[in-house]
Tab-separated table of C-alpha atoms in Angstrom:
chain	number	residue	atom	x	y	z
B	183	MET	CA	74.882	-68.858	68.482
B	184	LEU	CA	74.295	-66.622	65.526
B	185	THR	CA	71.321	-64.298	65.539
B	186	ALA	CA	70.557	-61.082	63.755
B	187	CYS	CA	68.871	-58.367	65.788
B	188	ALA	CA	67.639	-55.033	64.614
B	189	ALA	CA	66.582	-52.391	67.074
B	190	PRO	CA	63.430	-50.654	65.877
B	191	GLN	CA	63.641	-46.942	65.279
B	192	ALA	CA	62.336	-45.056	68.302
B	193	SER	CA	60.221	-42.733	66.193
B	194	GLN	CA	58.374	-45.672	64.596
B	195	HIS	CA	58.015	-48.182	67.405
B	196	GLY	CA	58.539	-46.393	70.713
B	197	ASP	CA	59.707	-48.869	73.338
B	198	ALA	CA	59.249	-52.012	71.219
B	199	ALA	CA	61.611	-54.915	71.856
B	200	PRO	CA	64.222	-55.675	69.188
B	201	THR	CA	63.270	-58.210	66.544
B	202	ILE	CA	65.194	-61.464	66.186
B	203	VAL	CA	66.038	-63.870	63.367
B	204	SER	CA	67.630	-67.102	64.589
B	205	LEU	CA	70.015	-69.186	62.481
B	206	ASN	CA	70.651	-71.934	65.042
B	207	PRO	CA	68.266	-74.738	66.082
B	208	CYS	CA	69.296	-74.574	69.748
B	209	ALA	CA	68.739	-70.813	69.787
B	210	ASP	CA	65.384	-71.385	68.068
B	211	ALA	CA	64.206	-73.522	70.979
B	212	ILE	CA	65.305	-70.970	73.577
B	213	LEU	CA	63.950	-67.958	71.705
B	214	THR	CA	60.500	-69.483	71.196
B	215	GLU	CA	60.292	-69.753	74.980
B	216	ILE	CA	61.567	-66.291	75.934
B	217	ALA	CA	60.792	-63.925	73.038
B	218	GLN	CA	57.802	-61.619	73.263
B	219	PRO	CA	54.979	-62.129	70.731
B	220	GLY	CA	56.044	-60.701	67.376
B	221	GLN	CA	59.677	-60.392	68.392
B	222	LEU	CA	60.915	-63.634	66.764
B	223	LEU	CA	60.646	-63.074	63.008
B	224	ALA	CA	62.143	-66.355	61.773
B	225	ILE	CA	63.962	-69.484	62.918
B	226	SER	CA	66.488	-71.769	61.234
B	227	HIS	CA	65.308	-74.232	58.612
B	228	TYR	CA	66.715	-77.036	60.785
B	229	SER	CA	63.870	-76.604	63.252
B	230	HIS	CA	61.296	-77.728	60.680
B	231	ASN	CA	63.110	-81.088	60.420
B	232	PRO	CA	62.355	-83.351	63.419
B	233	ALA	CA	65.738	-85.091	62.949
B	234	SER	CA	67.684	-81.861	63.498
B	235	SER	CA	65.290	-79.789	65.593
B	236	SER	CA	65.846	-78.826	69.217
B	237	MET	CA	62.182	-77.969	69.681
B	238	ASP	CA	58.674	-79.302	69.182
B	239	PRO	CA	58.166	-79.553	65.399
B	240	GLY	CA	54.549	-78.414	65.807
B	241	VAL	CA	55.701	-75.158	67.364
B	242	ALA	CA	58.425	-74.753	64.739
B	243	ARG	CA	55.949	-75.114	61.868
B	244	ARG	CA	54.062	-72.034	63.069
B	245	ILE	CA	57.139	-69.828	62.593
B	246	THR	CA	58.729	-68.632	59.338
B	247	VAL	CA	62.102	-70.226	58.576
B	248	THR	CA	65.298	-68.926	57.004
B	249	GLY	CA	67.607	-70.766	54.645
B	250	GLY	CA	70.485	-69.867	56.925
B	251	THR	CA	72.197	-67.062	55.057
B	252	VAL	CA	73.128	-63.801	56.699
B	253	GLU	CA	71.675	-61.916	53.739
B	254	GLU	CA	68.305	-63.550	54.289
B	255	ALA	CA	68.410	-62.850	58.032
B	256	VAL	CA	69.210	-59.186	57.421
B	257	SER	CA	66.305	-58.913	54.967
B	258	TYR	CA	63.909	-59.564	57.869
B	259	THR	CA	65.180	-56.506	59.741
B	260	HIS	CA	63.389	-54.234	57.279
B	261	LEU	CA	59.897	-55.652	57.890
């Protein structure tokens, strides 16, 4: 499972949970169930395709997707 997590700076966000960008469709399914609102920034592009998704496509369509590159995942950590 490959995910990119960035801990928020304490001075900006206090005790906020880390944010997550998922690059794996199985992790996408798990994270949509356990992540706090606003914590999951993006999921893998596979989850928007019903043939390769591990989750309900309707749920997946409500979440931003990544193209799967590490560079793209890291870009979300600065939001």
